[in-house]
mmCIF file of C-alpha atoms and ligand atoms in Angstrom:
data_model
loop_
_atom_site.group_PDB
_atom_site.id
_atom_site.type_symbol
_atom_site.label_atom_id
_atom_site.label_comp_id
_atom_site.label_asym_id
_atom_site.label_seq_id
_atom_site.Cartn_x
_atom_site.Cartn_y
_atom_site.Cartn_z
ATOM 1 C CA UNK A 1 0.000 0.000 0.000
ATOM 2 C CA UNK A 2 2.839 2.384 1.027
ATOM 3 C CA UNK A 3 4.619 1.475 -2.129
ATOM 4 C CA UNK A 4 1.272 2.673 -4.280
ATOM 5 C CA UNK A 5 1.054 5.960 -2.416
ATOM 6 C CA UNK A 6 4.741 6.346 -3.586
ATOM 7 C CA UNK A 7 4.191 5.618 -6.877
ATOM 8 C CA UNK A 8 0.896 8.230 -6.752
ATOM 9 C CA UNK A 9 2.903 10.371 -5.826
ATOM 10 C CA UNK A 10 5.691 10.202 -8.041
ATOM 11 C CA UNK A 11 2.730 10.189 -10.613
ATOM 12 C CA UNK A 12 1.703 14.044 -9.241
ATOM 13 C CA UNK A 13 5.103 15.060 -9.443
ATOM 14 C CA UNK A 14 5.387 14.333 -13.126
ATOM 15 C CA UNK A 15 2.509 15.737 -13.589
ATOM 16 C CA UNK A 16 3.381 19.208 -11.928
ATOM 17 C CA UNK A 17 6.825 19.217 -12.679
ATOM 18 C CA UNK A 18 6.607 18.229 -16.789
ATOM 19 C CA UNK A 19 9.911 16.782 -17.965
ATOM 20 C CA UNK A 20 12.949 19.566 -18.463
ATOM 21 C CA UNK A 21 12.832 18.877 -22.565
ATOM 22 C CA UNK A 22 9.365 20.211 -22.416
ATOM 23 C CA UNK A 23 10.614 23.466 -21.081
ATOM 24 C CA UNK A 24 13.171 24.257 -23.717
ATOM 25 C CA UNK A 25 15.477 27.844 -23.696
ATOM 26 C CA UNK A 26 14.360 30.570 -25.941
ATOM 27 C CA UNK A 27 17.410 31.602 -27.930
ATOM 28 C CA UNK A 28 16.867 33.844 -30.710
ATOM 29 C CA UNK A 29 19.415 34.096 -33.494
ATOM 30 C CA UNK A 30 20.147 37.666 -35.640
ATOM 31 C CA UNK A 31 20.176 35.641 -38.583
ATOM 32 C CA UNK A 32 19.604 32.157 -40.233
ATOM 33 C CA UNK A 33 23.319 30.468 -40.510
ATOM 34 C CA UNK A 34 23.771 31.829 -36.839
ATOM 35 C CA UNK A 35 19.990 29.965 -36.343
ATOM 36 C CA UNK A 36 21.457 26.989 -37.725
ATOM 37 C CA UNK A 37 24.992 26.796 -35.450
ATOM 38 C CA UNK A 38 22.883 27.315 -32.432
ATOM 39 C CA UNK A 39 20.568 24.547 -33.574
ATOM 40 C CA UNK A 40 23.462 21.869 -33.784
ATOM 41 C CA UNK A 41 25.021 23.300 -30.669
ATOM 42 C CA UNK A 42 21.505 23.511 -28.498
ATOM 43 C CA UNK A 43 19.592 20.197 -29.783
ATOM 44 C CA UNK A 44 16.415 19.397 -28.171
ATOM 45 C CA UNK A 45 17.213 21.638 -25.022
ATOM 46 C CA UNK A 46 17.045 24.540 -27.284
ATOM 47 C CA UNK A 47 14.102 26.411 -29.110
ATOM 48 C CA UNK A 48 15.779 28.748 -31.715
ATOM 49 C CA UNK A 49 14.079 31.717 -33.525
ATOM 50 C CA UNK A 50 15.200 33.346 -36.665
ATOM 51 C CA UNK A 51 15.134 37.288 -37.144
ATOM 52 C CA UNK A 52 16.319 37.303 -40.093
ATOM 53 C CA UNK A 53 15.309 34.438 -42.259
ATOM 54 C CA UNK A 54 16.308 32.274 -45.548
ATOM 55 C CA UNK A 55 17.450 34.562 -48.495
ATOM 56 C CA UNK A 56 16.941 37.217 -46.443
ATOM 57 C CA UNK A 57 19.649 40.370 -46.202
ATOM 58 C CA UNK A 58 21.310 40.885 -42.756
ATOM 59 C CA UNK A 59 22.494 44.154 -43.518
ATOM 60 C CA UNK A 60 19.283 46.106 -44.299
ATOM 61 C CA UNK A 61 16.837 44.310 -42.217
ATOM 62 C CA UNK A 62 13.859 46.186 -40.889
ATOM 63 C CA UNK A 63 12.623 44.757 -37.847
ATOM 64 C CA UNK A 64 8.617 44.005 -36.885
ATOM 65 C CA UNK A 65 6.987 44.729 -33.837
ATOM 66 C CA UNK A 66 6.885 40.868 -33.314
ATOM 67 C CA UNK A 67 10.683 40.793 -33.196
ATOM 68 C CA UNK A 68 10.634 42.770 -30.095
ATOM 69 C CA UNK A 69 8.753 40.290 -28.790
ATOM 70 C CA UNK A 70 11.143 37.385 -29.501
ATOM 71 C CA UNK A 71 14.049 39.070 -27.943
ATOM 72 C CA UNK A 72 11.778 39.956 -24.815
ATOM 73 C CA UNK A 73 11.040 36.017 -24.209
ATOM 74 C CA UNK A 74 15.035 34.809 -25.180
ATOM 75 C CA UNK A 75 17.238 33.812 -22.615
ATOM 76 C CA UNK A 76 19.776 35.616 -25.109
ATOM 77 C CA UNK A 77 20.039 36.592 -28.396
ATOM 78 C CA UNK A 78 22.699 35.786 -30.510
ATOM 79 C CA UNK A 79 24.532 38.001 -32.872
ATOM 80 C CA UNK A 80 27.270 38.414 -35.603
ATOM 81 C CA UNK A 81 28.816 41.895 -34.485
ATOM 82 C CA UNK A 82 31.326 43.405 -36.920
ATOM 83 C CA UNK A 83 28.431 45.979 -37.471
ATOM 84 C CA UNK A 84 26.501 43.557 -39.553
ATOM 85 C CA UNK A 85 23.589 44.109 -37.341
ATOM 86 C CA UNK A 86 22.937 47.755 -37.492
ATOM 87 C CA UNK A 87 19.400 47.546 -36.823
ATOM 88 C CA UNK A 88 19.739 45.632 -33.562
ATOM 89 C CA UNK A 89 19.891 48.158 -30.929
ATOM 90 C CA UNK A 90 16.795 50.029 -31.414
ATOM 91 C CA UNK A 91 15.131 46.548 -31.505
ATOM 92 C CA UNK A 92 16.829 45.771 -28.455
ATOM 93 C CA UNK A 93 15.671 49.361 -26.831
ATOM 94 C CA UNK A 94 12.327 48.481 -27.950
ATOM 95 C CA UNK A 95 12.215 45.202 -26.783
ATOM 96 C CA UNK A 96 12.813 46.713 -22.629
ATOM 97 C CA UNK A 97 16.326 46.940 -23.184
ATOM 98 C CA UNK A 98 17.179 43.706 -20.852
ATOM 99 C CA UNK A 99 18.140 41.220 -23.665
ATOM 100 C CA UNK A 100 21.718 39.497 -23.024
ATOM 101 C CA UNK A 101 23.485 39.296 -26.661
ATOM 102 C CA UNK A 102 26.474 36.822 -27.520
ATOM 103 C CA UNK A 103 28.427 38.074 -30.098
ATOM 104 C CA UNK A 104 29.374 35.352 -32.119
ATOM 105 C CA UNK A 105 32.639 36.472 -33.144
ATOM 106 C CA UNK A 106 34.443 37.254 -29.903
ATOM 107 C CA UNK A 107 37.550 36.720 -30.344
ATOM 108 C CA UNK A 108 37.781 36.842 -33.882
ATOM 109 C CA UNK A 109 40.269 39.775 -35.104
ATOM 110 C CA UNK A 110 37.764 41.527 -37.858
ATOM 111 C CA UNK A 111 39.249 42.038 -41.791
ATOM 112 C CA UNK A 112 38.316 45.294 -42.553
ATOM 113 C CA UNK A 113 37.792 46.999 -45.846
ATOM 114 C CA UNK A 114 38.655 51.046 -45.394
ATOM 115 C CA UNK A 115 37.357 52.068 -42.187
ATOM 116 C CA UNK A 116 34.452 48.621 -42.395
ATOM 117 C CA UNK A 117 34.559 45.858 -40.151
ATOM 118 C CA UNK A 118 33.811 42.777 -42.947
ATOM 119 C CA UNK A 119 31.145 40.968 -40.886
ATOM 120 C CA UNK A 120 31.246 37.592 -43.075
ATOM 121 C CA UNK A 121 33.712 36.061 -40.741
ATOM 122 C CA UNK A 122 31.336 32.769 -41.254
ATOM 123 C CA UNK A 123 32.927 32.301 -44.669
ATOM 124 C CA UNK A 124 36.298 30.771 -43.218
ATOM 125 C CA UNK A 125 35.332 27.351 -41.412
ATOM 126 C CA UNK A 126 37.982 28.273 -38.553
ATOM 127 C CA UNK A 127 36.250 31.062 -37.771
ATOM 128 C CA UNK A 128 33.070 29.375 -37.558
ATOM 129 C CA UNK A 129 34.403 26.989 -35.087
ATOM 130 C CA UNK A 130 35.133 30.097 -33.040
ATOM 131 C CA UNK A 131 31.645 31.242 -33.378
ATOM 132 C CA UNK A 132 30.250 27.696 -31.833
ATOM 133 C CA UNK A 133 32.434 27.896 -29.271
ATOM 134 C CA UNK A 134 30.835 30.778 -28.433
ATOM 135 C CA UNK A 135 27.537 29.758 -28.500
ATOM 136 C CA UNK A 136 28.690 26.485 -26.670
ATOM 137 C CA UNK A 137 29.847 28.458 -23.540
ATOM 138 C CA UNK A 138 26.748 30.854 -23.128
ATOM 139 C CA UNK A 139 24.623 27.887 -23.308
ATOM 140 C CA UNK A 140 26.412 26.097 -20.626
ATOM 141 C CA UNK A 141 26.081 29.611 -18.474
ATOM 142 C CA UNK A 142 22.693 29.933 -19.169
ATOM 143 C CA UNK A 143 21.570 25.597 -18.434
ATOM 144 C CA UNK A 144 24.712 24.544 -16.153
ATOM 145 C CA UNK A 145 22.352 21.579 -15.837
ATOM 146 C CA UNK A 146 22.768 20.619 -19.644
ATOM 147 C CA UNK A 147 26.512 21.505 -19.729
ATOM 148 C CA UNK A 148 27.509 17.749 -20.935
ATOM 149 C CA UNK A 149 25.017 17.852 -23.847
ATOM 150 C CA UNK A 150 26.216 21.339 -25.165
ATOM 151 C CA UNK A 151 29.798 20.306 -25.055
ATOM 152 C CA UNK A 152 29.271 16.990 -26.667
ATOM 153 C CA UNK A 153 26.812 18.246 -29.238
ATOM 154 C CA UNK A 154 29.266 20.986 -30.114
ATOM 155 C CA UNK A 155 32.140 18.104 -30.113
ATOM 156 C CA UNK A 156 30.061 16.292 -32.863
ATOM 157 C CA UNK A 157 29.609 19.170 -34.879
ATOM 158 C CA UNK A 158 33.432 20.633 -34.792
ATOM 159 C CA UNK A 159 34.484 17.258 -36.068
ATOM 160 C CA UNK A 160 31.950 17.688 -38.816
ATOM 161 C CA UNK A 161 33.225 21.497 -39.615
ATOM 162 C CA UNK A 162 37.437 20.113 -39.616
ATOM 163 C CA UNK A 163 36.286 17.874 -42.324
ATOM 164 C CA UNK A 164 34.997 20.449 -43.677
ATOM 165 C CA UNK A 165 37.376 22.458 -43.682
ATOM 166 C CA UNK A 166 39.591 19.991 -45.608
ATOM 167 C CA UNK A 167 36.906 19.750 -48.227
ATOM 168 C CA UNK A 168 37.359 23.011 -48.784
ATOM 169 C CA UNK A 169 40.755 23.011 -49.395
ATOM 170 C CA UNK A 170 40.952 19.414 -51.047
ATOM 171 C CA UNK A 171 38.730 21.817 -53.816
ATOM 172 C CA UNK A 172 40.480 24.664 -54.405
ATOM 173 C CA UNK A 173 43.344 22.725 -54.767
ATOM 174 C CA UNK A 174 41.626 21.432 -57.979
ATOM 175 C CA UNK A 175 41.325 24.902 -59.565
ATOM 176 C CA UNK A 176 44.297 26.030 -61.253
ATOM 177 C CA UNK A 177 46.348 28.436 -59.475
ATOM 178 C CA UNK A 178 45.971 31.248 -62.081
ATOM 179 C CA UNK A 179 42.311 30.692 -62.426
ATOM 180 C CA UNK A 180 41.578 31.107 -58.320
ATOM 181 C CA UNK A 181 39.834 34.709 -59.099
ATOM 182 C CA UNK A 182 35.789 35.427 -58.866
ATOM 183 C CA UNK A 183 33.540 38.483 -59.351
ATOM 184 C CA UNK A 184 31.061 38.316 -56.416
ATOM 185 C CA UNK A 185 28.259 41.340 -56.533
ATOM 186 C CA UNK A 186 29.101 42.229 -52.787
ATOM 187 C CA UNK A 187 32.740 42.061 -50.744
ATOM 188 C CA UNK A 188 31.308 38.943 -48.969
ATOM 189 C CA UNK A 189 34.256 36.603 -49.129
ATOM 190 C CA UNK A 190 37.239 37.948 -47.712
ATOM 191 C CA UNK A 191 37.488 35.859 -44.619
ATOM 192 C CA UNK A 192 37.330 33.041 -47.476
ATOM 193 C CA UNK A 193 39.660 34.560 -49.486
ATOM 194 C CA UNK A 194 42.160 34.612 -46.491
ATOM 195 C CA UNK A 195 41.303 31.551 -45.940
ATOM 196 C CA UNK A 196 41.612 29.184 -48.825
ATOM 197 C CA UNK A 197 43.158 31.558 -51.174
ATOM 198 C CA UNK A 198 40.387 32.461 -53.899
ATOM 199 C CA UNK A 199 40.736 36.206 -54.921
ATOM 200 C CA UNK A 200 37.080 38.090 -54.640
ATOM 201 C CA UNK A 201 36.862 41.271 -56.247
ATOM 202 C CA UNK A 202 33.406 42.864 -56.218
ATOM 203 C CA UNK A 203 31.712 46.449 -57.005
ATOM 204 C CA UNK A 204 29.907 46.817 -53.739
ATOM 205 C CA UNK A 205 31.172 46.595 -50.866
ATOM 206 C CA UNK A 206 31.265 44.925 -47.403
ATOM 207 C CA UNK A 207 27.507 45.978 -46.837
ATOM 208 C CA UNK A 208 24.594 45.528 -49.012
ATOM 209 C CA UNK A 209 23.375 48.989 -48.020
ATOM 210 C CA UNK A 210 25.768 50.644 -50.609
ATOM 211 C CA UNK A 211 24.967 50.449 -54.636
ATOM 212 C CA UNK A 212 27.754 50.184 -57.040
ATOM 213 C CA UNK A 213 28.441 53.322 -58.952
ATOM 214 C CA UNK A 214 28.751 53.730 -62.658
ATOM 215 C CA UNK A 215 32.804 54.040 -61.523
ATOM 216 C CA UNK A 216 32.668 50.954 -59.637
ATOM 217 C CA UNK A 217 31.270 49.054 -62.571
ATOM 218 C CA UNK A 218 33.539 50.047 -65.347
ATOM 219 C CA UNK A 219 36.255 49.499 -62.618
ATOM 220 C CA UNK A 220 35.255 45.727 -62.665
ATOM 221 C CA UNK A 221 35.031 45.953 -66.823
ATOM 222 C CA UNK A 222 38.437 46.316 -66.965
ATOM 223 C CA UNK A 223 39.509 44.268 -64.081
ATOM 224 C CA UNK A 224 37.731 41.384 -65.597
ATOM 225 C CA UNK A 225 39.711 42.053 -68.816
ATOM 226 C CA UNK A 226 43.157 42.380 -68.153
ATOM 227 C CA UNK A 227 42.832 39.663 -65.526
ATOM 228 C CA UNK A 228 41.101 37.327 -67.523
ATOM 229 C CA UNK A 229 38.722 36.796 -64.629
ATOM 230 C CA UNK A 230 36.893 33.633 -66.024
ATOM 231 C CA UNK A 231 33.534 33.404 -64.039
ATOM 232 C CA UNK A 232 31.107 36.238 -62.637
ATOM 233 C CA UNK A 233 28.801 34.723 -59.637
ATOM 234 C CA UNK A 234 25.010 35.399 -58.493
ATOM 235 C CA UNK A 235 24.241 35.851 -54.839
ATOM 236 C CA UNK A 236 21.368 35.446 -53.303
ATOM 237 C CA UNK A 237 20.800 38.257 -51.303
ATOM 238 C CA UNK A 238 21.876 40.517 -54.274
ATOM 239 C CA UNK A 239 20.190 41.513 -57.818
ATOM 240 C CA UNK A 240 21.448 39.625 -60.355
ATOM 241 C CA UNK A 241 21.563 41.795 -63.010
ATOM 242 C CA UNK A 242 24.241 43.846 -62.182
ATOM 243 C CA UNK A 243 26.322 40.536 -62.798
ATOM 244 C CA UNK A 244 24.915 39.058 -65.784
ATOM 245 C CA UNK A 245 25.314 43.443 -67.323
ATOM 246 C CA UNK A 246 29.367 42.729 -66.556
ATOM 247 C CA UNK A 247 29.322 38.881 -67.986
ATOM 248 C CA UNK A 248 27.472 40.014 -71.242
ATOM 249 C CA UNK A 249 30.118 42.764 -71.533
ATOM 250 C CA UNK A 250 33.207 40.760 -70.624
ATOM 251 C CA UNK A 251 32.552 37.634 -71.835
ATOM 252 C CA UNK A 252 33.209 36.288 -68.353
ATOM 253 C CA UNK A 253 30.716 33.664 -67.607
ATOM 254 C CA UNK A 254 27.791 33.512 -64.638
ATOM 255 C CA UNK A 255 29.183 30.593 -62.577
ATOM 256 C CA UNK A 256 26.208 30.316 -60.522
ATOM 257 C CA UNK A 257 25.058 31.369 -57.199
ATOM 258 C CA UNK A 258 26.915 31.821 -54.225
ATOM 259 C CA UNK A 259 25.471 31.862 -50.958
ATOM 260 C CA UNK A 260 27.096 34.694 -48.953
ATOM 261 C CA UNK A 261 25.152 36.193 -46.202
ATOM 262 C CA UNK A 262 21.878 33.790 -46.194
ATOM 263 C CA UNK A 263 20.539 30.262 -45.927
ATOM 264 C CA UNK A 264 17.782 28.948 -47.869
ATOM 265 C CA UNK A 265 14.610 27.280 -47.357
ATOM 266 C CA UNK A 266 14.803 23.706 -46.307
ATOM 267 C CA UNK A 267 14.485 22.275 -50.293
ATOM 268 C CA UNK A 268 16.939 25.010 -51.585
ATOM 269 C CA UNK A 269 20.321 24.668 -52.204
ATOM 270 C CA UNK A 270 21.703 25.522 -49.060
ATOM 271 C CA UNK A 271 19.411 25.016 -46.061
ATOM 272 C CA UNK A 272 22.296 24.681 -42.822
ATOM 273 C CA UNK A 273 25.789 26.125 -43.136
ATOM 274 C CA UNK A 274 27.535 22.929 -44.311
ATOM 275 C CA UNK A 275 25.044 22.843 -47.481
ATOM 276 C CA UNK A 276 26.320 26.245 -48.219
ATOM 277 C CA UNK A 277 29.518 25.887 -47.704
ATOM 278 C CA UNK A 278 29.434 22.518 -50.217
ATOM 279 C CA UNK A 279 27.496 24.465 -52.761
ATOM 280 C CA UNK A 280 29.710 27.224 -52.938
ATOM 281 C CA UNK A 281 32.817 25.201 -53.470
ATOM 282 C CA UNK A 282 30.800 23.110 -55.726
ATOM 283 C CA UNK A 283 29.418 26.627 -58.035
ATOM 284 C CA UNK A 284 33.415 27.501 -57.645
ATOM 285 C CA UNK A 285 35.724 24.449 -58.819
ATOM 286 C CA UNK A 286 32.731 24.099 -61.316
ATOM 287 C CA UNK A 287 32.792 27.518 -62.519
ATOM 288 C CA UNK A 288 36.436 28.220 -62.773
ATOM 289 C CA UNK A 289 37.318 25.420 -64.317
ATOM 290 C CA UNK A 290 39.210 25.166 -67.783
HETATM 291 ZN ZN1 ZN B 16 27.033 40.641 -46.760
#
């Protein structure tokens, strides 16, 4: 009898006290390849939202009222820094101002382009690593309980990001050395550039928020030109046609899309940050070679 009045009441306890996955942390993300590292570092313990979502543009985001209201319920909000995010602190001021933020790149030493922080730091793998790292420790701060999971999760997934790394470099070591050198509508692949040794040149620059001028363009003409720059590539937070105007006037060809700043949609080409980082050495070594 005892022993069924302990089991009752282990019964009411369950049902009062729901199981800890049930009450999963509320970590917002600035944008949808940040989304994505939290989601491999968090697992089930974690309920990520999106500001920012697939194909969408980072740099000239407008937040909605219902943004506001994300932050307000996150246990933090994660972001890129390097001034990608220029919209964030009036969101945050709207939101009641309390919102912790995790900048992703701590610890990263920023490229910069004039006086511009180049926010993409995502495009080199290493640097990416740094980023869940990052994430990895403020989750562990914020659920001390779940420590273990985050740190093996984020184990499993920096072994999956050193082999990619050397599938990045495996390909561009396909590409002959004098053809390593892309058009890309925006200055979105420096960090990659430093990385694996692909020159970028593009005529806008490290934001989206600028337009190319007439300058800028013919600039690019000529580059293309004298440098025999073979391919010209779409992105997908940019208009295309700037790129196909300086293909059909150098000859170059449109070597497909790279994914710079964005994820897409699940059935796109490039729903989590190792799709995109596959594609876009897949679009290169295809598009620059012989
Ligand atoms: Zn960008």
């Amino acid at each position: 009898m005892r022993r069924l009045f302990g089991l009752i009441g282990l019964l009411l306890i369950a049902v009062a006290f729901p199981a800890r996955a049930e009450e999963r942390l509320n970590v917002v993300a600035s944008f949808s390849i940040l989304g994505d590292l939290v989601r491999n570092v968090g697992g089930e313990r974690v309920s990520v939202t999106t500001l920012v979502g697939a194909d969408g543009d980072a740099h000239v985001y407008v937040p909605t009222p219902a943004d506001a209201k994300k932050i307000a319920d996150a246990k933090f909000v994660v972001v890129n820094g390097f001034g990608l995010e220029g919209w964030l602190p009036r969101l945050v001021k709207s939101a009641g101002g309390k919102a912790s933020i995790v900048t992703a790149t701590a610890g990263i030493a920023p490229l910069t382009r004039g006086s511009d922080a180049d926010p993409h730091a995502w495009q080199s793998v290493a640097n990416a690593k740094i980023y869940v790292g990052n994430i990895r420790d403020a989750l562990v701060a914020t659920d001390p309980a779940s420590a273990e999971l985050f740190r093996v999760n984020a184990d499993v997934y920096l072994a999956k990001l050193d082999a990619l790394d050397r599938e990045v470099r495996a390909a561009v070591a396909q590409i002959p050395e004098s053809r390593r050198k892309v058009i890309s509508t925006h200055s979105a692949f420096g960090y990659f550039a430093a990385a694996y040794g692909v020159e970028f040149i593009a005529p806008v620059g490290v934001s989206t928020e600028s337009e190319a001028s007439a300058r800028d363009i013919a600039d690019i003409i000529t580059q293309v030109r004298s440098a025999k720059i073979p391919a010209v590539f779409l992105e997908n937070v940019s208009d295309p046609r700037l790129m196909r105007r300086i293909s059909a006037e150098t000859g170059a060809k449109v070597g497909g899309t790279l994914y710079s700043d964005s994820l897409t949609a699940e059935k796109g080409d490039a729903p989590t940050y190792i799709d995109m980082v596959r594609h876009n050495i897949k679009a290169l070594t295809s598009g620059l070679r012989d």
